[in-house]
């Protein structure tokens, strides 16, 4: 017991010391003292004092946030409460998913896939490199940029680390994803009841001129389709608001990290 208390006291002391040093680094006078000490030990003057002062200031802010967070966690120990709440949310998510009759969605999904494939048949037969496809196909440009980390990750999974043109597989995958998105949209808007007329009308989500352009991309089309699907999924849980906000935050991040098709 005494050994544990000593460890806790030492840990709290080190965290408090780090927090105090981070606060002191906020003051320009302390930054100047550190820079002068560094010049004394290096036996030369530093080229840009302002640059090093900015670095020390950033380290100070980062240290205050980090050590402040660690001290709060060490004293309050909120992990058990957070873990319990997260487990409860996942339990409600599981219940919500169990309420969906998956078997009743097979035929509507097959119908939507048929409509989509008929709609893009001419596009697949054209076998045309469209805009960004030229750069990816000729120069083997792989990254998506603009913070699209989700797209980069899924691209690595789909391509399995090998850069090659896998179309029309990529466009067929985009169609399957859009069919799933259209089906979920009808399911949400019709309160769990799948009707033929809304189902056929929902195909315009992917067959409109706006999204047909996205499907024209041989390399990028699946990730544009995922951005649409991710934006629809949270509404499956709209009847349970706490889960809805929780899921919405996660899928909003995923949507923003794909391709922002719209």
Coordinates of C-alpha atoms in Angstrom, one line a residue:
X1 CA 0.0 0.0 0.0
X2 CA 2.8 2.4 0.9
X3 CA 4.5 1.6 -2.4
X4 CA 1.3 2.4 -4.4
X5 CA 0.9 5.7 -2.5
X6 CA 4.5 6.6 -3.3
X7 CA 3.9 5.9 -7.0
X8 CA 0.7 8.0 -7.0
X9 CA 2.5 10.8 -5.2
X10 CA 5.5 10.7 -7.6
X11 CA 3.2 10.6 -10.7
X12 CA 1.1 13.5 -9.4
X13 CA 4.3 15.5 -8.5
X14 CA 5.8 15.0 -12.0
X15 CA 2.5 15.9 -13.7
X16 CA 2.2 19.1 -11.6
X17 CA 5.8 19.9 -12.3
X18 CA 5.3 19.6 -16.0
X19 CA 2.2 21.7 -15.9
X20 CA 4.0 24.4 -13.9
X21 CA 6.9 24.5 -16.4
X22 CA 4.4 24.7 -19.3
X23 CA 2.8 27.7 -17.6
X24 CA 6.1 29.4 -16.9
X25 CA 7.0 29.0 -20.6
X26 CA 4.2 31.4 -21.4
X27 CA 6.2 34.3 -20.1
X28 CA 8.6 35.9 -22.6
X29 CA 11.2 36.6 -19.8
X30 CA 11.4 32.8 -19.1
X31 CA 11.7 32.1 -22.9
X32 CA 14.6 34.6 -23.1
X33 CA 16.4 33.0 -20.1
X34 CA 16.1 29.5 -21.8
X35 CA 17.4 30.9 -25.1
X36 CA 20.4 32.7 -23.4
X37 CA 21.2 29.5 -21.5
X38 CA 21.1 27.5 -24.8
X39 CA 23.5 30.1 -26.4
X40 CA 25.8 29.8 -23.4
X41 CA 26.1 26.0 -23.7
X42 CA 26.4 26.1 -27.5
X43 CA 29.0 28.9 -27.4
X44 CA 27.2 30.7 -30.2
X45 CA 24.3 33.0 -30.8
X46 CA 21.1 31.5 -32.2
X47 CA 20.1 32.8 -35.6
X48 CA 16.5 33.6 -35.0
X49 CA 15.4 34.2 -31.4
X50 CA 11.8 35.0 -32.4
X51 CA 11.5 31.6 -34.1
X52 CA 12.7 29.8 -31.0
X53 CA 10.4 31.9 -28.8
X54 CA 7.4 30.8 -31.0
X55 CA 8.5 27.2 -30.6
X56 CA 8.7 27.5 -26.8
X57 CA 5.3 29.2 -26.8
X58 CA 3.7 26.4 -28.8
X59 CA 5.4 23.8 -26.5
X60 CA 3.9 25.7 -23.6
X61 CA 0.4 25.6 -24.9
X62 CA 0.7 22.0 -25.8
X63 CA 2.1 21.1 -22.4
X64 CA -0.7 23.0 -20.6
X65 CA -3.3 21.1 -22.5
X66 CA -1.6 17.7 -22.2
X67 CA -0.6 17.9 -18.5
X68 CA -3.9 19.6 -17.5
X69 CA -5.7 16.7 -19.1
X70 CA -3.5 14.1 -17.5
X71 CA -3.9 15.7 -14.0
X72 CA -7.7 15.8 -14.5
X73 CA -7.8 12.1 -15.5
X74 CA -5.4 11.2 -12.6
X75 CA -7.5 12.9 -9.9
X76 CA -11.1 12.4 -11.2
X77 CA -10.6 9.1 -12.9
X78 CA -13.6 9.5 -15.2
X79 CA -12.8 6.4 -17.4
X80 CA -15.2 4.1 -15.6
X81 CA -18.1 6.5 -16.2
X82 CA -17.2 7.1 -19.8
X83 CA -16.7 3.4 -20.5
X84 CA -20.2 2.7 -19.0
X85 CA -21.9 5.3 -21.1
X86 CA -20.2 4.2 -24.3
X87 CA -21.1 0.5 -23.6
X88 CA -24.7 1.7 -23.0
X89 CA -24.8 3.5 -26.3
X90 CA -23.5 0.5 -28.2
X91 CA -26.1 -1.6 -26.5
X92 CA -28.9 0.7 -27.8
X93 CA -27.3 0.7 -31.3
X94 CA -27.4 -3.1 -31.2
X95 CA -31.1 -3.0 -30.2
X96 CA -31.9 -0.5 -33.0
X97 CA -30.2 -2.6 -35.6
X98 CA -32.0 -5.8 -34.4
X99 CA -35.3 -3.9 -35.1
X100 CA -34.5 -3.8 -38.8
X101 CA -35.9 -6.8 -40.8
X102 CA -32.9 -7.5 -43.0
X103 CA -34.6 -10.2 -45.0
X104 CA -37.3 -7.8 -46.2
X105 CA -34.6 -5.6 -47.8
X106 CA -33.1 -8.2 -50.1
X107 CA -35.6 -7.9 -53.0
X108 CA -35.8 -4.0 -52.9
X109 CA -32.0 -3.9 -52.9
X110 CA -31.9 -6.2 -55.9
X111 CA -34.5 -4.1 -57.7
X112 CA -32.4 -0.9 -57.1
X113 CA -29.2 -2.6 -58.3
X114 CA -31.0 -3.6 -61.5
X115 CA -32.2 0.0 -62.1
X116 CA -28.8 1.4 -61.4
X117 CA -26.9 -1.0 -63.6
X118 CA -29.3 -0.3 -66.5
X119 CA -28.7 3.4 -65.9
X120 CA -24.9 3.3 -66.0
X121 CA -24.6 0.5 -68.7
X122 CA -23.6 3.0 -71.4
X123 CA -21.1 4.6 -69.1
X124 CA -19.4 1.3 -68.4
X125 CA -19.3 0.4 -72.1
X126 CA -17.6 3.8 -72.9
X127 CA -14.6 2.8 -70.7
X128 CA -13.4 6.4 -70.6
X129 CA -10.8 8.0 -68.3
X130 CA -12.6 11.0 -66.8
X131 CA -10.8 14.1 -65.5
X132 CA -8.8 12.9 -62.4
X133 CA -8.6 9.4 -63.9
X134 CA -6.1 10.7 -66.4
X135 CA -3.7 11.8 -63.6
X136 CA -4.2 8.6 -61.7
X137 CA -4.0 6.3 -64.7
X138 CA -1.0 8.0 -66.4
X139 CA 1.0 9.5 -63.5
X140 CA -0.2 7.0 -60.9
X141 CA -1.3 9.8 -58.6
X142 CA -2.8 8.1 -55.5
X143 CA -3.5 10.6 -52.8
X144 CA -6.9 12.4 -52.4
X145 CA -5.7 15.3 -50.4
X146 CA -7.9 18.0 -48.7
X147 CA -8.2 16.0 -45.5
X148 CA -9.8 13.0 -47.2
X149 CA -8.2 10.5 -44.8
X150 CA -11.2 8.1 -45.0
X151 CA -10.9 7.9 -48.7
X152 CA -7.1 7.3 -48.5
X153 CA -7.7 4.4 -46.1
X154 CA -10.4 2.8 -48.1
X155 CA -8.4 3.2 -51.3
X156 CA -5.6 1.2 -49.7
X157 CA -8.0 -1.6 -48.7
X158 CA -9.7 -1.7 -52.2
X159 CA -6.4 -1.6 -54.2
X160 CA -4.6 -3.9 -51.7
X161 CA -1.5 -1.7 -52.0
X162 CA -1.2 -2.3 -55.8
X163 CA -1.9 0.6 -58.1
X164 CA -4.0 -0.4 -61.1
X165 CA -7.1 0.4 -62.9
X166 CA -9.7 -2.0 -61.5
X167 CA -12.7 -0.5 -63.4
X168 CA -15.5 -1.4 -64.0
X169 CA -15.2 -3.1 -60.6
X170 CA -14.8 0.3 -58.8
X171 CA -17.9 1.7 -60.6
X172 CA -19.9 -1.4 -59.9
X173 CA -19.0 -1.1 -56.3
X174 CA -20.1 2.5 -56.3
X175 CA -23.5 1.4 -57.8
X176 CA -24.0 -1.2 -55.0
X177 CA -23.1 1.5 -52.3
X178 CA -25.6 4.0 -53.9
X179 CA -28.3 1.3 -54.1
X180 CA -27.8 0.6 -50.4
X181 CA -28.0 4.4 -49.7
X182 CA -31.2 4.7 -51.7
X183 CA -32.7 1.8 -49.9
X184 CA -31.8 3.2 -46.5
X185 CA -33.2 6.6 -47.5
X186 CA -36.6 5.0 -48.4
X187 CA -36.5 3.0 -45.2
X188 CA -36.0 6.1 -43.1
X189 CA -38.5 8.4 -44.9
X190 CA -41.2 5.7 -45.0
X191 CA -40.8 4.8 -41.4
X192 CA -39.5 1.3 -42.0
X193 CA -41.9 0.4 -44.7
X194 CA -40.5 -0.2 -48.2
X195 CA -42.9 1.0 -51.0
X196 CA -42.3 0.5 -54.7
X197 CA -42.9 4.0 -55.9
X198 CA -40.6 5.7 -53.4
X199 CA -38.0 3.0 -54.1
X200 CA -38.0 3.6 -57.8
X201 CA -37.9 7.4 -57.2
X202 CA -34.9 7.0 -54.9
X203 CA -32.8 5.8 -57.8
X204 CA -32.6 9.4 -58.9
X205 CA -30.2 9.9 -56.0
X206 CA -27.5 8.2 -58.0
X207 CA -28.8 8.5 -61.5
X208 CA -29.2 12.3 -61.5
X209 CA -26.8 14.1 -63.8
X210 CA -25.0 15.4 -60.7
X211 CA -24.1 12.0 -59.4
X212 CA -23.7 10.3 -62.7
X213 CA -20.7 12.5 -63.2
X214 CA -19.3 11.1 -59.9
X215 CA -19.8 7.5 -61.1
X216 CA -17.9 8.4 -64.3
X217 CA -14.7 8.5 -62.2
X218 CA -13.1 5.1 -62.5
X219 CA -10.9 5.5 -59.4
X220 CA -12.8 7.8 -57.1
X221 CA -16.5 6.8 -57.6
X222 CA -16.7 4.3 -54.6
X223 CA -15.5 7.0 -52.2
X224 CA -18.0 9.5 -53.5
X225 CA -20.7 6.9 -53.1
X226 CA -19.6 6.2 -49.5
X227 CA -19.9 9.9 -48.7
X228 CA -23.6 9.7 -49.6
X229 CA -24.2 6.4 -47.7
X230 CA -22.4 7.7 -44.6
X231 CA -24.6 10.8 -44.5
X232 CA -27.8 8.6 -44.5
X233 CA -26.9 5.9 -42.0
X234 CA -27.3 8.1 -38.8
X235 CA -31.0 8.6 -39.6
X236 CA -31.6 4.9 -38.9
X237 CA -31.3 5.9 -35.2
X238 CA -33.3 9.1 -35.3
X239 CA -35.9 7.8 -32.8
X240 CA -33.3 7.5 -30.1
X241 CA -31.8 11.0 -30.0
X242 CA -28.7 10.3 -27.8
X243 CA -27.6 7.5 -30.2
X244 CA -28.5 9.7 -33.2
X245 CA -26.2 12.5 -32.0
X246 CA -23.4 10.0 -31.2
X247 CA -23.7 8.2 -34.6
X248 CA -24.1 11.5 -36.4
X249 CA -20.8 12.8 -35.1
X250 CA -18.9 9.6 -36.1
X251 CA -20.4 9.5 -39.6
X252 CA -20.1 13.2 -40.1
X253 CA -16.3 12.8 -39.7
X254 CA -16.4 9.8 -42.1
X255 CA -18.3 11.8 -44.6
X256 CA -16.0 14.7 -44.4
X257 CA -13.0 12.4 -44.9
X258 CA -14.3 10.7 -48.0
X259 CA -15.1 12.9 -51.0
X260 CA -17.9 15.3 -50.1
X261 CA -19.8 14.3 -53.3
X262 CA -22.4 17.0 -53.0

